Amino acid sequence: MSLLITGGTGYIGSHTVVELLEQGDDVVIVDNLVNSSTKSLDRVEQITGKKSVFIEADICDKGAMRRVFNDHNISSVIHFAGLKAVGESTQIPLHYYHNNVSGTVALLEVMTEFNVKNIVFSSSATVYGENNVSPLVETMPTSATNPYGQSKLMVEHVLFDLAKSDPEWSIISLRYFNPIGAHKSGLIGENPNGIPNNLLPFVSQVAVGRLKELQVFGDDYDTVDGTGVRDYIHVVDLAKAHLKAVIALDKLPGCTAINIGTGNGTSVLQIVNKFKEISGADIPYKISPRRPGDIATVFAQANIAYDVLGWQAERGLDDMIADTWRWQSENPNGFD
Ligand code: NAD
Ligand code: UFG
C-alpha cells in the first residue's frame, strides 16, 4: 500500500515525504508544479537514498487522478496541494476557489470511487479569523477574511459534512500555525517565487543580500515590543505531525480539526534579533504601517495534537532559524 501525497514537491510536502521515506513508507506524489519543481525530488532522494513515485498532474483533473488510483494501491491521502498566497487570492479569487475548493472536491470524489476514505488535510490557523483571542482552541468559532482563508474554511466544511454523511471516512484537518525552517541537511527548504510575502523567507533573503531591507509591519500592537506575535513551528516537526495523523486515521472516524503549533508566541523583532545572532548577518529593517488584515497575536493551544496524535513540537526557535539560515545561505537562489 502507498500513501498519496498531493503537493508533495512543495515546501511542507517535500519535508513530509522525507520523513515518510525514512520511516519506510511507499510514497506516490501528485503535483502540477505550479509552485514547485522536481528539483526538490532529487534533493529528497539525496537525503533519504530512496525514491518515491512522481506523477505530474492537477488534482482538478479527475481523469488523471483516476489513473493514479487505478495504477497504485493507495491507503490514505495527505493533501497539501493548494495555492497559498493571501494577497494573490484577493486578486484572482475564482482561481483560488477552483483550485483549492473544487480541486479538493474532485479529489474526494475520486477517492470515493476507489473506496479510499482516509485523508489528512492542510488547513491553517487563518480559519480562526480575527475575533478569537489566543491561545486558539479548536472549538472556537471560525471565520475568514480573504479568499485563501475562505477556501480553507470551505474545505473544512466539506470535510465535516462528508464525514457526517458516511461513517467510513476518517479525516484529520491539521490547522498549521506558521511553518518555518528547513531540513537540517540544508538540501530542501522554502523556495518562494518572487518577493516573499511571509516573514522568514523575507528576513533570510535580506540576510543573504538578495533583498535590501525588511519592512516591519507595525510596532504599535499590544505585544511585548509592539510588533506582531506568531506561533512559529519547525517544518520538520510539522512534517512529523502528518506521520502521526496518518496513523491516527485508523482509530479516529469522522472529521477532527487539530492545531499544529508550539503554543509559544514570538514577535517580529524577536525573530529579527535571533536571526542576526545566529547568522551573524546584518538585517536592516524599517518600521512600516500595519499590514491590512494582520492581527496582533496568534498562537495555538496544542493540547489536542498531544492527546489525540501523541505529537508535540520538539524543535525550538534556535533550530528553526539555524536551519532556515543553512538552507538560504547554501542555496541563495533556492533550487536554481
Ligand atoms: P507550496 O506551494 O510549497 O506547496 C503546495 C504544492 O501544491 C506546490 O508544489 C504546488 O505546485 C502544488 N499544487 C497547487 N495546486 C495544485 C493542483 N491543483 N494540483 C496539483 N498540485 C498543486 O506550499 P506549502 O507551504 O508547502 O503548503 C502546503 C499546504 O499547506 C497548502 O495547502 C497551504 O495552503 C497549506 N498551509 C501552508 C502554510 C504556510 O505558511 N506554508 C500555512 C498554513 C497552511
Ligand atoms: N511581517 C513583517 N514584514 C514582512 C512580513 C511579515 O513585519 O515582510 C510580520 C507580519 O505583520 C506578522 C508576522 O510578520 O506579524 C508574520 O507574518 P507572515 O506573513 O509570515 O505570516 P502570517 O501570520 O501573516 O500568515 C501566515 C500565512 C497564512 C496562514 C497563517 C497561519 O501567510 O497563509 O500564517 O497559518 F494562514
Coordinates of C-alpha atoms and ligand atoms in Angstrom, one line a residue:
M1 CA 0.0 0.0 0.0
S2 CA 1.2 3.5 -0.8
L3 CA 0.4 6.9 0.6
L4 CA -0.7 9.5 -1.9
I5 CA 0.9 12.9 -1.3
T6 CA -0.7 15.8 -3.2
G7 CA 1.5 18.8 -3.4
G8 CA 4.4 16.7 -2.4
T9 CA 7.1 18.7 -4.3
G10 CA 6.3 21.8 -2.3
Y11 CA 7.7 23.2 0.9
I12 CA 5.8 21.3 3.5
G13 CA 5.1 18.3 1.2
S14 CA 8.8 17.7 0.4
H15 CA 9.7 17.7 4.1
T16 CA 6.9 15.3 4.9
V17 CA 8.0 13.0 2.0
V18 CA 11.5 12.8 3.6
E19 CA 10.0 11.7 6.9
L20 CA 7.7 9.1 5.3
L21 CA 10.5 7.6 3.2
E22 CA 12.8 7.4 6.2
Q23 CA 10.0 5.6 8.1
G24 CA 9.9 3.1 5.2
D25 CA 6.6 4.1 3.6
D26 CA 5.9 3.9 -0.1
V27 CA 5.0 7.3 -1.4
V28 CA 3.2 8.4 -4.6
I29 CA 3.4 12.2 -5.2
V30 CA 1.0 14.1 -7.4
D31 CA 1.9 17.8 -8.1
N32 CA 1.2 20.1 -11.1
L33 CA 4.4 22.0 -10.3
V34 CA 2.6 25.4 -10.3
N35 CA 4.6 26.5 -7.3
S36 CA 7.5 23.9 -7.1
S37 CA 9.9 22.0 -9.2
T38 CA 11.0 18.4 -9.5
K39 CA 14.4 19.6 -8.2
S40 CA 13.0 19.1 -4.7
L41 CA 12.5 15.4 -5.5
D42 CA 16.2 15.0 -6.4
R43 CA 17.1 16.5 -3.1
V44 CA 14.7 14.3 -1.2
E45 CA 16.3 11.3 -2.9
Q46 CA 19.8 12.6 -1.9
I47 CA 18.7 12.9 1.7
T48 CA 16.9 9.6 2.0
G49 CA 18.6 7.4 -0.6
K50 CA 15.1 6.4 -1.5
K51 CA 12.8 7.1 -4.4
S52 CA 9.1 8.0 -4.5
V53 CA 6.8 7.8 -7.5
F54 CA 6.1 11.2 -9.0
I55 CA 3.2 12.0 -11.3
E56 CA 2.8 15.4 -12.8
A57 CA -0.9 16.0 -12.6
D58 CA -3.5 18.5 -11.4
I59 CA -5.9 17.4 -8.6
C60 CA -8.7 19.1 -10.6
D61 CA -8.2 16.6 -13.5
K62 CA -10.3 13.7 -12.4
G63 CA -9.2 11.5 -15.3
A64 CA -5.6 11.9 -14.3
M65 CA -6.4 11.3 -10.7
R66 CA -8.4 8.1 -11.5
R67 CA -5.3 6.8 -13.3
V68 CA -3.3 7.4 -10.2
F69 CA -5.7 5.5 -8.0
N70 CA -6.0 2.8 -10.6
D71 CA -2.3 2.3 -11.0
H72 CA -1.4 2.4 -7.3
N73 CA -2.8 0.8 -4.3
I74 CA -3.4 3.9 -2.2
S75 CA -4.3 3.5 1.5
S76 CA -4.5 7.2 2.6
V77 CA -4.0 10.6 1.2
I78 CA -2.1 13.6 2.6
H79 CA -3.5 16.6 0.8
F80 CA -1.1 19.5 0.6
A81 CA -1.9 20.7 -3.0
G82 CA -3.2 24.2 -3.0
L83 CA -2.5 27.8 -3.7
K84 CA -1.5 29.8 -0.6
A85 CA -0.8 33.5 -1.3
V86 CA -3.3 35.6 0.6
G87 CA -2.7 38.8 -1.5
E88 CA -3.0 37.0 -4.8
S89 CA -6.2 35.3 -3.6
T90 CA -7.9 38.7 -3.3
Q91 CA -7.0 39.4 -6.9
I92 CA -7.9 36.1 -8.5
P93 CA -10.5 34.6 -6.1
L94 CA -12.1 32.3 -8.6
H95 CA -8.8 30.7 -9.4
Y96 CA -8.3 30.1 -5.6
Y97 CA -11.8 28.7 -5.1
H98 CA -11.4 26.5 -8.2
N99 CA -8.0 25.2 -7.3
N100 CA -8.4 24.8 -3.6
V101 CA -12.1 24.0 -3.2
S102 CA -13.2 22.4 -6.4
G103 CA -9.8 20.6 -6.7
T104 CA -10.3 19.1 -3.2
V105 CA -13.9 18.1 -4.0
A106 CA -12.7 16.4 -7.2
L107 CA -10.0 14.6 -5.2
L108 CA -12.6 13.5 -2.7
E109 CA -14.9 12.2 -5.4
V110 CA -12.2 10.1 -7.0
M111 CA -11.2 8.8 -3.5
T112 CA -14.9 7.8 -3.0
E113 CA -14.9 6.0 -6.4
F114 CA -11.9 4.0 -5.3
N115 CA -13.1 3.5 -1.7
V116 CA -10.1 5.3 -0.2
K117 CA -11.6 7.2 2.7
N118 CA -8.7 8.3 4.8
I119 CA -7.3 11.8 4.3
V120 CA -5.2 14.4 6.2
F121 CA -5.8 17.9 5.0
S122 CA -3.6 21.0 5.2
S123 CA -5.7 23.6 6.9
S124 CA -4.5 26.8 8.6
A125 CA -4.7 28.9 11.7
T126 CA -6.2 31.5 9.3
V127 CA -9.6 29.7 9.8
Y128 CA -9.8 31.3 13.3
G129 CA -10.4 34.7 11.7
E130 CA -9.7 38.0 13.6
N131 CA -12.0 37.8 16.6
N132 CA -10.7 35.0 18.7
V133 CA -8.1 35.6 21.5
S134 CA -5.0 33.4 21.6
P135 CA -4.4 30.7 22.6
L136 CA -6.6 29.5 19.8
V137 CA -8.5 26.4 20.6
E138 CA -10.1 24.0 18.0
T139 CA -13.6 24.6 19.4
M140 CA -13.5 28.3 18.8
P141 CA -15.8 29.8 16.1
T142 CA -14.2 30.0 12.6
S143 CA -14.3 32.7 10.0
A144 CA -12.1 34.0 7.2
T145 CA -11.1 37.5 5.9
N146 CA -9.8 36.6 2.4
P147 CA -10.4 34.1 -0.4
Y148 CA -7.4 32.0 0.6
G149 CA -8.7 31.7 4.2
Q150 CA -12.3 31.1 2.9
S151 CA -11.0 28.3 0.7
K152 CA -9.5 26.5 3.7
L153 CA -12.7 27.1 5.7
M154 CA -14.9 25.9 2.9
V155 CA -12.9 22.7 2.5
E156 CA -13.1 22.1 6.3
H157 CA -17.0 22.4 5.9
V158 CA -16.9 20.0 3.0
L159 CA -14.8 17.5 5.1
F160 CA -17.1 17.7 8.2
D161 CA -20.2 17.2 6.0
L162 CA -18.6 14.3 4.2
A163 CA -17.6 12.6 7.4
K164 CA -21.2 13.1 8.8
S165 CA -22.7 11.6 5.6
D166 CA -20.6 8.4 5.6
P167 CA -19.0 6.9 8.8
E168 CA -16.4 5.1 6.8
W169 CA -14.4 8.4 6.3
S170 CA -11.6 9.2 8.6
I171 CA -10.4 12.8 8.2
I172 CA -7.9 15.0 10.1
S173 CA -7.7 18.6 9.3
L174 CA -4.4 20.0 10.6
R175 CA -4.5 23.7 11.3
Y176 CA -0.9 24.8 10.8
F177 CA 0.3 27.9 12.6
N178 CA 3.4 29.5 11.0
P179 CA 5.7 26.9 9.4
I180 CA 9.3 28.0 9.0
G181 CA 12.8 26.3 9.0
A182 CA 14.2 23.7 6.7
H183 CA 15.6 20.2 6.7
K184 CA 18.9 20.1 8.7
S185 CA 20.8 18.8 5.7
G186 CA 20.3 22.3 4.0
L187 CA 19.1 20.4 0.9
I188 CA 15.4 21.4 0.9
G189 CA 13.6 24.4 2.2
E190 CA 11.1 27.1 1.3
N191 CA 11.6 28.5 -2.2
P192 CA 9.1 31.2 -2.8
N193 CA 8.5 32.7 -6.3
G194 CA 9.3 36.4 -6.5
I195 CA 9.3 38.7 -3.4
P196 CA 8.3 36.7 -0.4
N197 CA 5.1 37.6 1.5
N198 CA 6.0 35.8 4.7
L199 CA 8.4 37.0 7.4
L200 CA 11.0 34.3 7.5
P201 CA 11.8 34.0 3.7
F202 CA 11.9 37.8 3.6
V203 CA 14.3 38.0 6.5
S204 CA 16.6 35.3 5.2
Q205 CA 16.7 36.9 1.7
V206 CA 17.7 40.2 3.4
A207 CA 20.3 38.4 5.4
V208 CA 21.8 36.8 2.3
G209 CA 21.8 40.2 0.4
R210 CA 19.1 39.4 -2.1
L211 CA 16.7 42.0 -0.6
K212 CA 17.8 45.4 0.8
E213 CA 15.7 45.8 3.9
L214 CA 12.8 44.3 5.8
Q215 CA 9.7 46.2 6.5
V216 CA 8.3 45.5 9.9
F217 CA 4.6 45.9 9.6
G218 CA 3.6 47.9 12.7
D219 CA 5.3 48.5 16.1
D220 CA 2.2 49.7 17.9
Y221 CA 0.4 46.4 18.6
D222 CA -0.3 45.4 22.2
T223 CA 2.5 42.9 22.3
V224 CA 5.9 42.5 24.1
D225 CA 7.6 45.0 21.8
G226 CA 4.7 46.3 19.7
T227 CA 5.4 44.0 16.7
G228 CA 3.2 41.1 15.6
V229 CA 3.4 37.8 17.5
R230 CA 3.0 34.4 15.8
D231 CA 3.4 30.7 16.7
Y232 CA 6.4 29.6 14.5
I233 CA 6.6 25.9 14.0
H234 CA 9.6 24.0 12.5
V235 CA 8.6 22.4 9.2
V236 CA 10.2 19.1 10.2
D237 CA 8.0 19.0 13.4
L238 CA 5.0 19.8 11.2
A239 CA 6.0 17.0 8.8
K240 CA 6.2 14.6 11.7
A241 CA 2.7 15.6 12.8
H242 CA 1.4 14.2 9.4
L243 CA 3.0 10.8 10.1
K244 CA 1.2 10.7 13.4
A245 CA -2.0 11.9 11.8
V246 CA -1.9 9.1 9.2
I247 CA -1.6 6.5 12.0
A248 CA -4.4 8.1 14.0
L249 CA -6.8 7.9 11.0
D250 CA -7.2 4.2 11.7
K251 CA -8.7 4.7 15.1
L252 CA -10.4 8.1 14.6
P253 CA -13.5 8.0 12.4
G254 CA -15.2 11.3 11.5
C255 CA -13.5 14.6 10.9
T256 CA -11.2 16.1 13.5
A257 CA -9.6 19.5 13.4
I258 CA -6.2 19.7 15.2
N259 CA -3.9 22.7 15.8
I260 CA -0.3 22.2 14.9
G261 CA 1.7 24.8 16.7
T262 CA 4.1 25.1 19.6
G263 CA 1.9 27.1 21.9
N264 CA 4.5 29.9 22.1
G265 CA 4.4 33.3 20.5
T266 CA 7.4 35.2 19.1
S267 CA 7.4 38.8 17.9
V268 CA 8.8 40.1 14.6
L269 CA 11.7 41.9 16.3
Q270 CA 12.5 38.8 18.4
I271 CA 12.8 36.9 15.1
V272 CA 15.0 39.6 13.5
N273 CA 17.3 39.7 16.6
K274 CA 17.6 35.9 16.8
F275 CA 18.3 35.7 13.1
K276 CA 21.1 38.3 13.4
E277 CA 22.6 36.4 16.3
I278 CA 22.5 33.0 14.6
S279 CA 23.5 34.1 11.1
G280 CA 25.9 36.9 12.0
A281 CA 24.4 38.8 9.1
D282 CA 23.1 42.3 9.2
I283 CA 19.3 42.6 8.8
P284 CA 18.4 46.2 8.1
Y285 CA 14.8 47.0 8.8
K286 CA 12.4 49.9 9.0
I287 CA 9.1 50.2 10.8
S288 CA 6.2 50.5 8.3
P289 CA 2.5 50.8 8.8
R290 CA 0.5 47.8 9.9
R291 CA -0.3 45.4 7.1
P292 CA -4.1 45.3 6.4
G293 CA -5.7 42.2 7.8
D294 CA -2.9 41.4 10.3
I295 CA -3.8 40.9 14.0
A296 CA -1.5 41.4 17.0
T297 CA -1.1 38.0 18.4
V298 CA -1.7 34.4 17.1
F299 CA -0.6 31.3 18.9
A300 CA -2.1 27.8 19.4
Q301 CA -3.3 25.7 22.2
A302 CA -1.7 22.5 21.1
N303 CA -3.1 20.0 23.6
I304 CA -5.4 18.1 21.2
A305 CA -2.4 17.3 19.0
Y306 CA -0.7 15.8 22.0
D307 CA -3.8 14.0 23.4
V308 CA -5.0 12.6 20.0
L309 CA -1.9 12.3 17.9
G310 CA 0.8 11.9 20.6
W311 CA 2.6 14.8 18.8
Q312 CA 4.3 17.8 20.2
A313 CA 6.9 20.2 18.7
E314 CA 10.5 19.2 19.5
R315 CA 12.4 22.0 17.8
G316 CA 12.8 25.4 19.3
L317 CA 13.4 28.8 17.7
D318 CA 17.2 28.4 17.5
D319 CA 16.8 25.3 15.4
M320 CA 14.1 26.9 13.2
I321 CA 16.4 29.9 12.4
A322 CA 19.6 28.0 12.2
D323 CA 18.0 25.6 9.7
T324 CA 16.4 28.4 7.7
W325 CA 19.8 30.1 7.5
R326 CA 21.7 27.0 6.4
W327 CA 19.2 26.4 3.6
Q328 CA 19.2 30.1 2.5
S329 CA 23.0 30.6 2.7
E330 CA 23.8 27.3 1.0
N331 CA 21.1 27.8 -1.7
P332 CA 20.9 31.6 -2.1
N333 CA 18.8 31.2 -5.2
G334 CA 16.7 28.4 -3.9
F335 CA 16.8 25.2 -6.1
D336 CA 18.2 27.2 -9.1
Ligands
NAD1 P1 3.8 25.0 -1.6 O1 3.2 26.0 -2.6 O2 5.2 25.0 -1.4 O3 3.2 23.6 -1.9 C1 1.9 23.4 -2.5 C2 2.1 22.4 -3.7 O4 0.9 22.2 -4.3 C3 3.0 23.0 -4.7 O5 4.1 22.1 -5.0 C4 2.1 23.2 -5.9 O6 2.8 23.1 -7.2 C5 1.0 22.2 -5.7 N1 -0.3 22.4 -6.2 C6 -1.0 23.6 -6.1 N2 -2.2 23.4 -6.8 C7 -2.2 22.1 -7.3 C8 -3.1 21.4 -8.1 N3 -4.3 21.9 -8.5 N4 -2.8 20.1 -8.4 C9 -1.6 19.6 -8.1 N5 -0.7 20.3 -7.3 C10 -1.0 21.5 -7.0 O7 3.0 25.4 -0.2 P2 3.3 24.8 1.3 O8 3.8 25.9 2.1 O9 4.1 23.5 1.2 O10 1.8 24.5 1.7 C11 1.2 23.2 1.6 C12 -0.2 23.3 2.1 O11 -0.3 23.8 3.4 C13 -1.1 24.3 1.2 O12 -2.4 23.7 1.1 C14 -1.1 25.5 2.1 O13 -2.3 26.3 1.9 C15 -1.1 24.9 3.5 N6 -0.6 25.8 4.5 C16 0.6 26.4 4.4 C17 1.1 27.3 5.3 C18 2.4 28.0 5.1 O14 2.6 29.0 5.8 N7 3.3 27.5 4.3 C19 0.3 27.6 6.4 C20 -1.0 27.0 6.6 C21 -1.4 26.1 5.6
UFG2 N1 5.7 40.6 8.7 C1 6.5 41.8 8.7 N2 7.2 42.0 7.5 C2 7.1 41.2 6.4 C3 6.3 40.0 6.5 C4 5.6 39.8 7.7 O1 6.6 42.5 9.6 O2 7.7 41.5 5.4 C5 5.0 40.3 10.0 C6 3.5 40.3 9.9 O3 3.0 41.6 10.1 C7 3.2 39.3 11.0 C8 4.4 38.4 11.1 O4 5.4 39.1 10.4 O5 3.1 40.0 12.3 C9 4.1 37.0 10.4 O6 3.7 37.3 9.0 P1 3.6 36.2 7.9 O7 3.2 36.8 6.6 O8 4.9 35.4 7.9 O9 2.5 35.2 8.5 P2 1.0 35.4 8.8 O10 0.9 35.0 10.3 O11 0.5 36.7 8.4 O12 0.3 34.3 7.9 C10 0.8 33.0 7.7 C11 0.4 32.6 6.3 C12 -1.1 32.4 6.2 C13 -1.5 31.5 7.3 C14 -1.1 32.0 8.6 C15 -1.5 31.0 9.7 O13 0.8 33.5 5.3 O14 -1.4 31.9 5.0 O15 0.3 32.1 8.6 O16 -1.0 29.7 9.4 F1 -2.9 31.4 7.2

